[in-house]
Structure formats: C-alpha cells, structure tokens
Coordinates of C-alpha atoms and ligand atoms in Angstrom, one line a residue:
X1 CA -71.3 131.4 -51.3
X2 CA -67.8 133.0 -51.7
X3 CA -67.9 136.5 -53.1
X4 CA -64.3 137.6 -52.5
X5 CA -61.2 135.4 -52.5
X6 CA -57.8 136.9 -51.9
X7 CA -54.8 134.6 -52.0
X8 CA -51.3 135.7 -50.9
X9 CA -51.9 139.2 -52.0
X10 CA -48.9 141.6 -51.7
X11 CA -48.7 145.2 -52.7
X12 CA -45.6 147.5 -52.5
X13 CA -45.3 151.1 -53.3
X14 CA -42.0 152.4 -54.7
X15 CA -41.2 156.0 -53.9
X16 CA -37.8 157.7 -54.4
X17 CA -36.0 154.3 -54.7
X18 CA -37.6 153.1 -51.4
X19 CA -40.0 150.2 -51.3
X20 CA -42.9 150.7 -48.9
X21 CA -44.9 147.7 -47.9
X22 CA -48.7 148.1 -48.4
X23 CA -49.9 144.5 -48.1
X24 CA -47.8 141.5 -47.3
X25 CA -49.3 138.1 -48.3
X26 CA -52.9 138.7 -47.4
X27 CA -55.4 135.8 -47.8
X28 CA -59.0 136.5 -47.1
X29 CA -62.4 135.1 -48.1
X30 CA -65.7 137.0 -47.8
X31 CA -69.0 135.4 -48.5
X32 CA -72.1 137.0 -50.1
X33 CA -74.0 138.9 -47.4
X34 CA -71.3 139.3 -44.8
X35 CA -70.7 142.4 -42.7
X36 CA -67.0 142.7 -42.1
X37 CA -65.2 145.4 -40.0
X38 CA -61.6 146.0 -40.8
X39 CA -59.4 147.5 -38.1
X40 CA -55.7 148.3 -37.6
X41 CA -53.3 151.1 -36.9
X42 CA -52.6 153.9 -39.3
X43 CA -50.4 152.7 -42.2
X44 CA -51.2 149.0 -41.6
X45 CA -52.7 148.5 -45.1
X46 CA -56.4 148.9 -44.7
X47 CA -57.0 151.4 -47.5
X48 CA -54.5 149.5 -49.7
X49 CA -56.7 146.5 -49.3
X50 CA -59.8 148.5 -50.0
X51 CA -58.3 149.8 -53.2
X52 CA -57.5 146.3 -54.4
X53 CA -61.0 144.9 -53.4
X54 CA -62.6 147.9 -55.1
X55 CA -60.7 147.3 -58.4
X56 CA -59.1 150.7 -58.0
X57 CA -55.6 149.2 -57.9
X58 CA -54.0 145.8 -58.6
X59 CA -51.8 143.6 -56.4
X60 CA -48.2 143.0 -57.3
X61 CA -48.5 139.3 -56.3
X62 CA -51.2 136.9 -55.5
X63 CA -54.7 136.5 -56.9
X64 CA -58.0 138.2 -56.4
X65 CA -61.2 136.5 -57.5
X66 CA -64.4 138.5 -57.3
X67 CA -67.7 136.7 -57.9
X68 CA -65.8 134.0 -59.8
X69 CA -63.7 136.3 -62.0
X70 CA -60.0 136.7 -61.7
X71 CA -59.5 140.4 -61.4
X72 CA -55.7 140.4 -61.4
X73 CA -55.7 139.2 -64.9
X74 CA -58.0 141.8 -66.3
X75 CA -57.3 144.8 -68.4
X76 CA -58.0 148.3 -67.0
X77 CA -61.2 148.7 -69.0
X78 CA -62.6 145.4 -67.7
X79 CA -61.7 146.3 -64.2
X80 CA -63.4 149.7 -64.5
X81 CA -66.5 147.9 -65.8
X82 CA -66.6 145.5 -62.8
X83 CA -66.0 148.5 -60.5
X84 CA -68.9 150.5 -61.9
X85 CA -71.3 147.5 -61.9
X86 CA -70.5 145.7 -58.7
X87 CA -68.8 148.1 -56.2
X88 CA -70.1 151.0 -54.2
X89 CA -67.7 153.2 -52.3
X90 CA -68.4 155.3 -49.2
X91 CA -65.5 157.5 -47.9
X92 CA -64.9 159.6 -44.8
X93 CA -65.3 162.8 -46.8
X94 CA -68.6 162.6 -48.5
X95 CA -67.3 163.8 -51.9
X96 CA -70.6 165.3 -53.0
X97 CA -70.7 167.9 -55.8
X98 CA -71.4 171.2 -54.2
X99 CA -73.5 172.7 -57.0
X100 CA -75.8 169.7 -57.3
X101 CA -78.6 169.1 -54.9
X102 CA -79.0 165.8 -53.0
X103 CA -81.2 164.2 -55.7
X104 CA -78.8 165.2 -58.5
X105 CA -75.8 163.9 -56.6
X106 CA -77.5 160.5 -56.3
X107 CA -78.6 160.6 -59.9
X108 CA -75.2 161.5 -61.4
X109 CA -73.7 157.9 -61.6
X110 CA -76.8 156.7 -63.3
X111 CA -76.4 159.4 -65.9
X112 CA -72.9 158.2 -66.5
X113 CA -74.3 154.7 -67.1
X114 CA -76.4 156.1 -69.9
X115 CA -79.8 155.6 -68.2
X116 CA -82.8 157.7 -69.3
X117 CA -84.5 160.2 -66.9
X118 CA -87.4 157.8 -66.7
X119 CA -85.2 154.9 -65.7
X120 CA -83.2 156.9 -63.2
X121 CA -86.1 158.4 -61.2
X122 CA -87.4 155.3 -59.4
X123 CA -83.8 154.2 -58.5
X124 CA -82.9 157.6 -57.1
X125 CA -86.1 157.9 -55.1
X126 CA -85.8 154.3 -53.7
X127 CA -82.2 155.1 -52.7
X128 CA -83.3 158.4 -51.0
X129 CA -86.0 156.4 -49.2
X130 CA -83.5 153.8 -48.0
X131 CA -81.5 156.5 -46.3
X132 CA -84.6 158.4 -45.2
X133 CA -83.8 161.6 -47.0
X134 CA -86.7 162.1 -49.5
X135 CA -87.7 165.3 -47.8
X136 CA -84.3 166.8 -48.2
X137 CA -83.7 165.9 -51.8
X138 CA -83.7 169.5 -53.1
X139 CA -81.1 170.6 -50.6
X140 CA -77.5 171.4 -51.6
X141 CA -74.8 169.6 -49.7
X142 CA -74.0 172.9 -47.9
X143 CA -77.6 172.9 -46.6
X144 CA -77.3 169.5 -45.0
X145 CA -75.7 168.2 -41.8
X146 CA -72.7 166.0 -42.0
X147 CA -74.7 162.9 -41.2
X148 CA -77.2 163.8 -43.9
X149 CA -74.4 164.4 -46.4
X150 CA -73.1 161.0 -45.7
X151 CA -76.6 159.6 -46.2
X152 CA -76.7 161.2 -49.6
X153 CA -73.3 159.6 -50.4
X154 CA -74.7 156.2 -49.3
X155 CA -77.8 156.8 -51.5
X156 CA -75.6 157.6 -54.4
X157 CA -73.8 154.3 -53.9
X158 CA -77.1 152.4 -53.5
X159 CA -78.7 153.8 -56.6
X160 CA -76.1 151.8 -58.6
X161 CA -77.2 148.6 -56.9
X162 CA -73.7 147.4 -56.0
X163 CA -73.1 143.8 -54.8
X164 CA -70.5 145.1 -52.4
X165 CA -70.3 148.3 -50.4
X166 CA -66.8 149.3 -49.4
X167 CA -66.7 152.0 -46.8
X168 CA -63.4 153.6 -45.6
X169 CA -64.0 155.3 -42.2
X170 CA -67.6 156.3 -43.1
X171 CA -68.2 157.7 -39.6
X172 CA -64.8 159.2 -39.1
X173 CA -66.0 162.8 -39.7
X174 CA -69.2 162.4 -37.6
X175 CA -70.0 162.7 -33.9
X176 CA -70.8 159.4 -32.2
X177 CA -74.6 159.8 -32.3
X178 CA -74.6 160.6 -36.0
X179 CA -72.1 157.8 -36.6
X180 CA -74.5 155.4 -34.9
X181 CA -77.3 156.5 -37.3
X182 CA -75.0 155.8 -40.3
X183 CA -74.1 152.4 -38.8
X184 CA -77.8 151.6 -38.5
X185 CA -78.2 152.3 -42.3
X186 CA -75.3 149.9 -43.1
X187 CA -76.9 147.3 -40.8
X188 CA -80.2 147.5 -42.5
X189 CA -78.5 147.3 -46.0
X190 CA -76.7 144.2 -44.8
X191 CA -80.0 142.7 -43.6
X192 CA -81.3 143.3 -47.1
X193 CA -78.5 141.1 -48.3
X194 CA -75.8 143.5 -49.3
X195 CA -72.2 142.6 -48.5
X196 CA -70.6 145.3 -46.5
X197 CA -66.9 145.8 -45.8
X198 CA -66.1 148.7 -43.5
X199 CA -62.9 150.2 -42.3
X200 CA -63.2 151.7 -38.9
X201 CA -61.5 152.8 -35.7
X202 CA -65.0 153.0 -34.0
X203 CA -65.4 150.4 -31.3
X204 CA -69.2 150.8 -31.4
X205 CA -69.1 149.6 -35.0
X206 CA -66.7 146.8 -34.3
X207 CA -69.0 145.5 -31.6
X208 CA -71.8 145.2 -34.0
X209 CA -70.0 143.7 -37.0
X210 CA -70.4 140.0 -37.4
X211 CA -66.8 139.6 -38.3
X212 CA -63.7 141.6 -37.5
X213 CA -60.4 141.5 -39.5
X214 CA -57.4 143.1 -38.0
X215 CA -54.3 144.5 -39.9
X216 CA -50.8 145.1 -38.7
X217 CA -47.8 145.9 -40.9
X218 CA -49.7 144.8 -44.0
X219 CA -50.6 141.4 -42.5
X220 CA -53.9 140.2 -41.4
X221 CA -55.2 138.5 -38.3
X222 CA -58.8 137.5 -37.7
X223 CA -60.5 138.4 -34.4
X224 CA -63.3 136.3 -33.1
Ligands
ATP301 N1 -50.0 155.7 -53.1 C1 -49.1 155.4 -52.2 N2 -47.8 155.6 -52.5 C2 -46.8 155.3 -51.6 N3 -47.0 154.7 -50.4 C3 -48.3 154.5 -50.1 C4 -49.4 154.8 -51.0 N4 -50.6 154.5 -50.4 C5 -50.2 154.0 -49.2 N5 -48.9 154.0 -49.0 C6 -48.1 153.4 -47.8 O1 -48.6 152.1 -47.6 C7 -48.8 151.8 -46.3 C8 -50.2 151.4 -46.0 O2 -51.1 152.5 -46.3 P1 -52.7 152.5 -46.1 O3 -53.2 153.7 -46.7 O4 -53.2 151.2 -46.7 O5 -52.9 152.5 -44.5 P2 -54.2 152.5 -43.7 O6 -54.2 151.3 -42.9 O7 -55.4 152.8 -44.6 O8 -53.9 153.8 -42.7 P3 -55.0 154.9 -42.1 O9 -55.7 154.3 -41.0 O10 -54.0 156.0 -41.7 O11 -55.9 155.3 -43.3 C9 -48.4 153.0 -45.5 O12 -47.1 152.9 -45.0 C10 -48.5 154.1 -46.5 O13 -47.6 155.2 -46.3
MG302 MG1 -56.7 154.4 -44.8

C-alpha cells in the first residue's frame, strides 16, 4: 500500500538573487513498511527531499501525497500536526537536551503532546526497551557513548509511534561497529512494520537496504 507519493517535485532556494536547485522534478513512491536508503553526493538534494517528506518544508512545484493526504495544499498548522503525529526524525547529531537524562529526553515530546505522566511511562519504557537502554535511563547525555546517545534519540522518536522514520546520516558521527549496531535497530524496527527512509554514505547500510535511491544534481535514479 502506498504511503508516500511524490510527483514531479521541484524545490529551489533563492539566495542573494541567485537560484539554487534543491530538487528538480523528483517522482518517487514508497510503500508502507519499506526500508529505503538514499544516497548521492554532497549537495545533490537528499536533505531537501527529507525536509519535504518530513513536512518541514514545501515543494515549489509538484505534489506530495502522504497516507492519502495532499500535503502541498495544507496550511502550516495542518502540516505541523501531520509532522508531529506521523513522522519521526533521527539526525547525525543526536540533538538531546543536555540537562535532561535519557528517560526525560524520550519523554519530552509526549509532554508536548499533552499526555499525562501515567500515559507517558509505558510508552517511554517500551521505547527504551526497543533500543536496549533501560539500564541507562538515568544517565545524562554526557554520561553516554555516541552510540547510546543515538539510541536515546531513536527511542525519543519511537515513543511518538511514528508511521515513518526519517533518518539523515544517523551513523555519520559513529565508528563503524557502533554504526552497525544502530543499523540493526533500524532493521528490527523495519521488521516490526515501520517505514524507514535513511540517508547515508555508508556502504554497509546500503548493502542491507531493500531499496536504494540515488540522487545527483537534484534528480533521482533508482538502483537495483
Ligand atoms: N536553506 C537553504 N538555502 C539555500 N540553499 C540551500 C538550502 N538548503 C540546501 N541548499 C542548497 O540546495 C542544494 C541541495 O542541498 P541538500 O542539503 O539537499 O544536499 P544533500 O544532498 O543533503 O548534501 P549533504 O550530503 O552534504 O548533506 C545544495 O546546493 C545546497 O547548497
Ligand atoms: Mg544533507
């Protein structure tokens, strides 16, 4: 079943009178439950695509339909609602709040959703279990390794029960062994039925993805 449908999506950035091409007529369909790796040289449009898929930005041209809803026709508030409910982000930098411990970092988005402490606790604990970090939940980010911090960031995303996980270079700041552990987490989340779209330069990840999409100069080509 189709989850994501992009048709002829273009995005330009205008800076100082100059137009910079971000995406140039990209069409792409992704089904529920897919694991897609996105590759391509620096500046080829990968993060631009991620921002559009994640409802952080809108295309200049073309259409984006997510789960049957036309995103490009929505108002900002509606887009924010979809983003909060359906999309989980994981970045290269873990973006954890330094004064909150692991548990509290995972809990924070649920507080923003207005959930009570009682509602939050099982969701946070399940997410910490999914990344195998229950025993480190009282640690501050500075008391965790890079791989553990990334696992907290993944748990924070999971607690919100997103339909799609968008990860932009999630192993980029990690050594290869730790990166492989993070990849294993994404793989098991995919096996549980979550849709994963992952930007990477890491060939080990690409070899394990079921599908690889390659960008060059804002255009897309699929690799078998
Ligand atoms: N906010 C912005 N304002 C102006 N230009 C931008 C902006 N974001 C991206 N660009 C430009 O759009 C093009 C695509 O950038 P994008 O960030 O999508 O590349 P990328 O494939 O993610 O690269 P990298 O692998 O280095 O992260 C680049 O030429 C970039 O300079
Ligand atoms: Mg990028």
